[in-house]
Amino acid sequence: MKISYLNHCLWLAISVVLFVACHKDSNRPGPVTATDTLTQDIYTINSMGNSSPAVILAAPFSSTASPTHDSSGLLLVMNQEGKVLKEQSTEASAFCFNRWTYNGLTRYTWFVNEPSAFRGPGVSNFEGYGVIADSSLKELGRVHFIPNGGSFSPGQDLDVHDFILISDDHYIAMAYCPKSVTNIPAYLNPAPGAMVVAPVIQEVNKGVVVWQWDGECGHVILCQQRRR
């Protein structure tokens, strides 16, 4: 009886030690495989386990997607362990997914590729429109390129690589515009009607272009409405 009692105590002690050891081992830094109740793939977050709480934004898309063909996109808002907090599909490939906070408000922005947008000969960039959304990813408005001086082609829209949100109707965006140039040095033997893809950066406030930089020749256009 006494031996049986001692054996019971011994196995209890071993069980406690094993539990503590396994629990401690589970806290070691290493890749975290995220799972949740949303329909999704499994995402692995490589973490050293010492980062502060964070939000991870991702817009996965196929590397074989064509800018001129329809291809649905996806937006993911995850915590630092890879758990998906918000998920939303887009009508075409999505890019440049960002989160902004100002005046106590949280906003999200992203770009959606527009297959029918104008692209110059030999140019195959992802171009389209920007989306401004609230904290639940509900769309508040769309942003397109605004022709402002110079020569721009019908259907010209925004490049999908960068965007700065200042307020709901105040932002900075960019576009790439194919343009004919005549200032290429003769020793480079330029072809007649040579074209370049020039960057154009716009600051827009309440639908009006208040500042614009045209990379074709470095011109800055200061509009009548000054920035505030």
C-alpha positions as a Markdown table, in Angstrom:
| # | Residue | x | y | z |
|---|---|---|---|---|
| 1 | Met | 0.0 | 0.0 | 0.0 |
| 2 | Lys | 2.8 | 2.3 | 0.9 |
| 3 | Ile | 4.8 | 1.4 | -2.2 |
| 4 | Ser | 1.7 | 2.0 | -4.3 |
| 5 | Tyr | 1.3 | 5.4 | -2.7 |
| 6 | Leu | 5.0 | 6.3 | -3.3 |
| 7 | Asn | 4.7 | 5.2 | -7.0 |
| 8 | His | 1.7 | 7.4 | -7.4 |
| 9 | Cys | 3.5 | 10.4 | -6.0 |
| 10 | Leu | 6.5 | 9.7 | -8.2 |
| 11 | Trp | 4.5 | 9.6 | -11.4 |
| 12 | Leu | 2.7 | 12.8 | -10.3 |
| 13 | Ala | 6.0 | 14.6 | -9.8 |
| 14 | Ile | 7.3 | 13.4 | -13.3 |
| 15 | Ser | 4.0 | 14.6 | -14.9 |
| 16 | Val | 4.4 | 18.0 | -13.4 |
| 17 | Val | 8.1 | 18.3 | -14.6 |
| 18 | Leu | 7.1 | 17.2 | -18.1 |
| 19 | Phe | 4.2 | 19.7 | -18.3 |
| 20 | Val | 6.5 | 22.6 | -17.2 |
| 21 | Ala | 9.2 | 21.6 | -19.7 |
| 22 | Cys | 6.8 | 21.4 | -22.6 |
| 23 | His | 5.1 | 24.6 | -21.6 |
| 24 | Lys | 8.5 | 26.4 | -21.5 |
| 25 | Asp | 9.6 | 24.9 | -24.8 |
| 26 | Ser | 6.4 | 26.2 | -26.5 |
| 27 | Asn | 7.5 | 29.8 | -25.7 |
| 28 | Arg | 10.7 | 29.5 | -27.5 |
| 29 | Pro | 11.1 | 31.9 | -30.5 |
| 30 | Gly | 10.4 | 30.4 | -33.9 |
| 31 | Pro | 8.1 | 30.4 | -36.8 |
| 32 | Val | 4.4 | 30.7 | -35.9 |
| 33 | Thr | 1.8 | 28.9 | -38.1 |
| 34 | Ala | -1.4 | 30.9 | -38.1 |
| 35 | Thr | -4.8 | 29.4 | -38.2 |
| 36 | Asp | -8.2 | 31.0 | -37.7 |
| 37 | Thr | -11.9 | 30.5 | -38.6 |
| 38 | Leu | -11.7 | 32.5 | -41.9 |
| 39 | Thr | -11.3 | 30.7 | -45.2 |
| 40 | Gln | -7.6 | 31.3 | -46.0 |
| 41 | Asp | -4.3 | 29.7 | -46.8 |
| 42 | Ile | -1.8 | 29.0 | -43.9 |
| 43 | Tyr | 0.6 | 31.9 | -43.4 |
| 44 | Thr | 3.9 | 31.4 | -41.5 |
| 45 | Ile | 5.4 | 34.4 | -39.6 |
| 46 | Asn | 9.1 | 34.2 | -38.9 |
| 47 | Ser | 9.5 | 36.0 | -35.5 |
| 48 | Met | 12.1 | 36.1 | -32.8 |
| 49 | Gly | 9.2 | 36.5 | -30.3 |
| 50 | Asn | 10.4 | 39.9 | -28.9 |
| 51 | Ser | 8.6 | 42.3 | -31.2 |
| 52 | Ser | 6.0 | 44.7 | -30.0 |
| 53 | Pro | 2.3 | 44.2 | -30.9 |
| 54 | Ala | 1.9 | 45.0 | -34.6 |
| 55 | Val | -0.5 | 44.8 | -37.6 |
| 56 | Ile | 0.7 | 43.1 | -40.8 |
| 57 | Leu | -1.0 | 44.1 | -44.1 |
| 58 | Ala | -0.7 | 41.9 | -47.2 |
| 59 | Ala | -2.1 | 41.8 | -50.7 |
| 60 | Pro | -1.1 | 38.5 | -52.2 |
| 61 | Phe | -1.3 | 38.1 | -56.0 |
| 62 | Ser | 0.0 | 35.7 | -58.6 |
| 63 | Ser | 3.4 | 36.5 | -60.1 |
| 64 | Thr | 2.0 | 35.4 | -63.4 |
| 65 | Ala | -0.9 | 37.8 | -63.4 |
| 66 | Ser | -1.1 | 40.0 | -66.5 |
| 67 | Pro | -1.7 | 43.8 | -66.2 |
| 68 | Thr | -4.0 | 43.6 | -69.2 |
| 69 | His | -6.2 | 40.7 | -68.0 |
| 70 | Asp | -8.7 | 40.4 | -65.2 |
| 71 | Ser | -7.4 | 38.6 | -62.1 |
| 72 | Ser | -9.1 | 38.9 | -58.7 |
| 73 | Gly | -7.0 | 40.2 | -55.7 |
| 74 | Leu | -7.0 | 39.8 | -51.9 |
| 75 | Leu | -6.5 | 42.0 | -48.9 |
| 76 | Leu | -5.4 | 40.6 | -45.5 |
| 77 | Val | -5.0 | 42.4 | -42.2 |
| 78 | Met | -3.1 | 40.1 | -39.7 |
| 79 | Asn | -1.7 | 40.4 | -36.2 |
| 80 | Gln | 2.0 | 39.7 | -35.6 |
| 81 | Glu | 1.3 | 36.0 | -35.2 |
| 82 | Gly | -0.3 | 35.8 | -38.6 |
| 83 | Lys | -3.9 | 35.5 | -37.5 |
| 84 | Val | -6.2 | 37.1 | -40.1 |
| 85 | Leu | -8.2 | 39.8 | -38.5 |
| 86 | Lys | -9.8 | 41.2 | -41.7 |
| 87 | Glu | -10.1 | 39.8 | -45.2 |
| 88 | Gln | -11.5 | 41.2 | -48.4 |
| 89 | Ser | -11.4 | 40.3 | -52.1 |
| 90 | Thr | -10.9 | 42.8 | -54.8 |
| 91 | Glu | -12.2 | 42.8 | -58.4 |
| 92 | Ala | -8.6 | 42.8 | -59.8 |
| 93 | Ser | -5.1 | 42.4 | -58.5 |
| 94 | Ala | -4.5 | 44.7 | -55.5 |
| 95 | Phe | -1.3 | 46.5 | -54.6 |
| 96 | Cys | 0.2 | 49.0 | -52.1 |
| 97 | Phe | -2.0 | 48.1 | -49.1 |
| 98 | Asn | -1.5 | 50.7 | -46.4 |
| 99 | Arg | -3.0 | 51.8 | -43.1 |
| 100 | Trp | -3.2 | 55.4 | -42.0 |
| 101 | Thr | -4.2 | 57.1 | -38.7 |
| 102 | Tyr | -5.1 | 60.8 | -38.3 |
| 103 | Asn | -7.4 | 62.8 | -36.1 |
| 104 | Gly | -8.4 | 59.6 | -34.3 |
| 105 | Leu | -9.5 | 58.0 | -37.5 |
| 106 | Thr | -8.1 | 54.8 | -39.1 |
| 107 | Arg | -8.1 | 54.5 | -42.9 |
| 108 | Tyr | -6.9 | 51.9 | -45.3 |
| 109 | Thr | -5.8 | 52.5 | -48.9 |
| 110 | Trp | -4.8 | 50.2 | -51.8 |
| 111 | Phe | -4.6 | 50.2 | -55.6 |
| 112 | Val | -6.6 | 48.0 | -57.9 |
| 113 | Asn | -5.2 | 47.1 | -61.4 |
| 114 | Glu | -7.4 | 48.3 | -64.2 |
| 115 | Pro | -6.8 | 46.1 | -67.3 |
| 116 | Ser | -8.4 | 48.6 | -69.6 |
| 117 | Ala | -6.3 | 51.6 | -68.5 |
| 118 | Phe | -4.1 | 53.2 | -71.1 |
| 119 | Arg | -0.6 | 51.9 | -71.5 |
| 120 | Gly | 1.9 | 53.1 | -74.0 |
| 121 | Pro | 3.4 | 50.9 | -76.7 |
| 122 | Gly | 5.8 | 48.5 | -75.1 |
| 123 | Val | 4.7 | 49.4 | -71.6 |
| 124 | Ser | 3.2 | 46.7 | -69.4 |
| 125 | Asn | 2.9 | 48.3 | -66.0 |
| 126 | Phe | 0.2 | 47.6 | -63.4 |
| 127 | Glu | -2.0 | 50.7 | -63.5 |
| 128 | Gly | -5.4 | 51.6 | -62.1 |
| 129 | Tyr | -7.2 | 53.4 | -59.4 |
| 130 | Gly | -6.7 | 53.9 | -55.7 |
| 131 | Val | -9.3 | 53.0 | -53.0 |
| 132 | Ile | -9.8 | 54.8 | -49.7 |
| 133 | Ala | -11.6 | 52.8 | -47.0 |
| 134 | Asp | -12.6 | 53.1 | -43.4 |
| 135 | Ser | -11.4 | 50.9 | -40.5 |
| 136 | Ser | -13.6 | 48.0 | -41.6 |
| 137 | Leu | -12.3 | 48.1 | -45.2 |
| 138 | Lys | -15.6 | 49.7 | -46.4 |
| 139 | Glu | -14.9 | 51.8 | -49.5 |
| 140 | Leu | -15.2 | 55.5 | -49.0 |
| 141 | Gly | -14.0 | 56.7 | -52.4 |
| 142 | Arg | -11.8 | 56.0 | -55.5 |
| 143 | Val | -8.9 | 58.0 | -56.7 |
| 144 | His | -8.0 | 58.3 | -60.4 |
| 145 | Phe | -5.3 | 60.3 | -62.3 |
| 146 | Ile | -6.3 | 63.9 | -63.0 |
| 147 | Pro | -5.0 | 65.3 | -66.3 |
| 148 | Asn | -3.5 | 68.7 | -65.5 |
| 149 | Gly | -1.6 | 70.5 | -68.2 |
| 150 | Gly | 0.7 | 68.8 | -70.7 |
| 151 | Ser | -0.4 | 66.0 | -73.0 |
| 152 | Phe | -2.0 | 62.9 | -71.4 |
| 153 | Ser | -3.7 | 60.0 | -73.2 |
| 154 | Pro | -7.4 | 59.2 | -72.6 |
| 155 | Gly | -7.7 | 56.4 | -70.1 |
| 156 | Gln | -4.4 | 57.4 | -68.3 |
| 157 | Asp | -4.5 | 56.3 | -64.7 |
| 158 | Leu | -2.3 | 55.9 | -61.6 |
| 159 | Asp | 0.7 | 53.8 | -61.1 |
| 160 | Val | 0.2 | 51.2 | -58.3 |
| 161 | His | 3.5 | 51.6 | -56.5 |
| 162 | Asp | 2.9 | 54.5 | -54.0 |
| 163 | Phe | 0.3 | 56.7 | -52.4 |
| 164 | Ile | 0.2 | 59.0 | -49.4 |
| 165 | Leu | -3.1 | 59.8 | -47.7 |
| 166 | Ile | -3.3 | 63.1 | -45.9 |
| 167 | Ser | -7.0 | 63.2 | -45.2 |
| 168 | Asp | -10.1 | 61.6 | -46.8 |
| 169 | Asp | -10.0 | 64.0 | -49.8 |
| 170 | His | -6.3 | 65.1 | -49.7 |
| 171 | Tyr | -3.6 | 62.8 | -51.0 |
| 172 | Ile | -0.4 | 62.4 | -53.1 |
| 173 | Ala | -0.3 | 59.9 | -55.9 |
| 174 | Met | 1.8 | 59.2 | -59.0 |
| 175 | Ala | 1.5 | 58.0 | -62.6 |
| 176 | Tyr | 3.8 | 56.9 | -65.4 |
| 177 | Cys | 3.1 | 58.7 | -68.7 |
| 178 | Pro | 4.6 | 57.7 | -72.1 |
| 179 | Lys | 5.8 | 60.9 | -73.8 |
| 180 | Ser | 7.6 | 61.8 | -77.0 |
| 181 | Val | 10.9 | 63.6 | -76.3 |
| 182 | Thr | 13.3 | 65.7 | -78.5 |
| 183 | Asn | 16.1 | 66.3 | -76.0 |
| 184 | Ile | 17.9 | 63.0 | -76.3 |
| 185 | Pro | 21.6 | 63.7 | -77.2 |
| 186 | Ala | 22.4 | 63.0 | -80.9 |
| 187 | Tyr | 25.4 | 60.8 | -80.0 |
| 188 | Leu | 22.9 | 58.2 | -78.6 |
| 189 | Asn | 21.3 | 57.9 | -82.0 |
| 190 | Pro | 17.7 | 58.3 | -80.8 |
| 191 | Ala | 15.0 | 56.8 | -83.1 |
| 192 | Pro | 12.6 | 59.2 | -84.7 |
| 193 | Gly | 9.7 | 59.9 | -82.4 |
| 194 | Ala | 11.5 | 58.3 | -79.4 |
| 195 | Met | 9.4 | 57.9 | -76.3 |
| 196 | Val | 10.1 | 57.8 | -72.6 |
| 197 | Val | 8.0 | 56.7 | -69.6 |
| 198 | Ala | 7.9 | 59.9 | -67.5 |
| 199 | Pro | 6.8 | 59.9 | -63.8 |
| 200 | Val | 4.2 | 62.5 | -62.8 |
| 201 | Ile | 3.5 | 63.2 | -59.1 |
| 202 | Gln | 0.3 | 64.9 | -58.0 |
| 203 | Glu | -1.0 | 66.4 | -54.8 |
| 204 | Val | -4.8 | 66.5 | -54.9 |
| 205 | Asn | -7.0 | 68.3 | -52.4 |
| 206 | Lys | -10.8 | 68.1 | -52.7 |
| 207 | Gly | -10.5 | 66.9 | -56.3 |
| 208 | Val | -8.2 | 69.7 | -57.4 |
| 209 | Val | -4.5 | 69.3 | -58.3 |
| 210 | Val | -2.7 | 71.8 | -56.1 |
| 211 | Trp | 0.8 | 70.7 | -56.9 |
| 212 | Gln | 2.3 | 68.6 | -59.7 |
| 213 | Trp | 5.8 | 67.4 | -60.7 |
| 214 | Asp | 6.4 | 66.2 | -64.3 |
| 215 | Gly | 9.6 | 64.1 | -64.6 |
| 216 | Glu | 9.8 | 64.5 | -68.3 |
| 217 | Cys | 11.6 | 67.8 | -67.9 |
| 218 | Gly | 11.5 | 68.4 | -64.1 |
| 219 | His | 8.7 | 71.0 | -64.3 |
| 220 | Val | 6.8 | 71.9 | -61.2 |
| 221 | Ile | 3.3 | 73.3 | -61.6 |
| 222 | Leu | 2.1 | 75.4 | -58.7 |
| 223 | Cys | -1.7 | 75.6 | -59.0 |
| 224 | Gln | -3.9 | 78.5 | -58.1 |
| 225 | Gln | -5.2 | 76.8 | -54.9 |
| 226 | Arg | -2.3 | 76.8 | -52.5 |
| 227 | Arg | -1.7 | 73.9 | -50.1 |
| 228 | Arg | -3.0 | 74.5 | -46.6 |
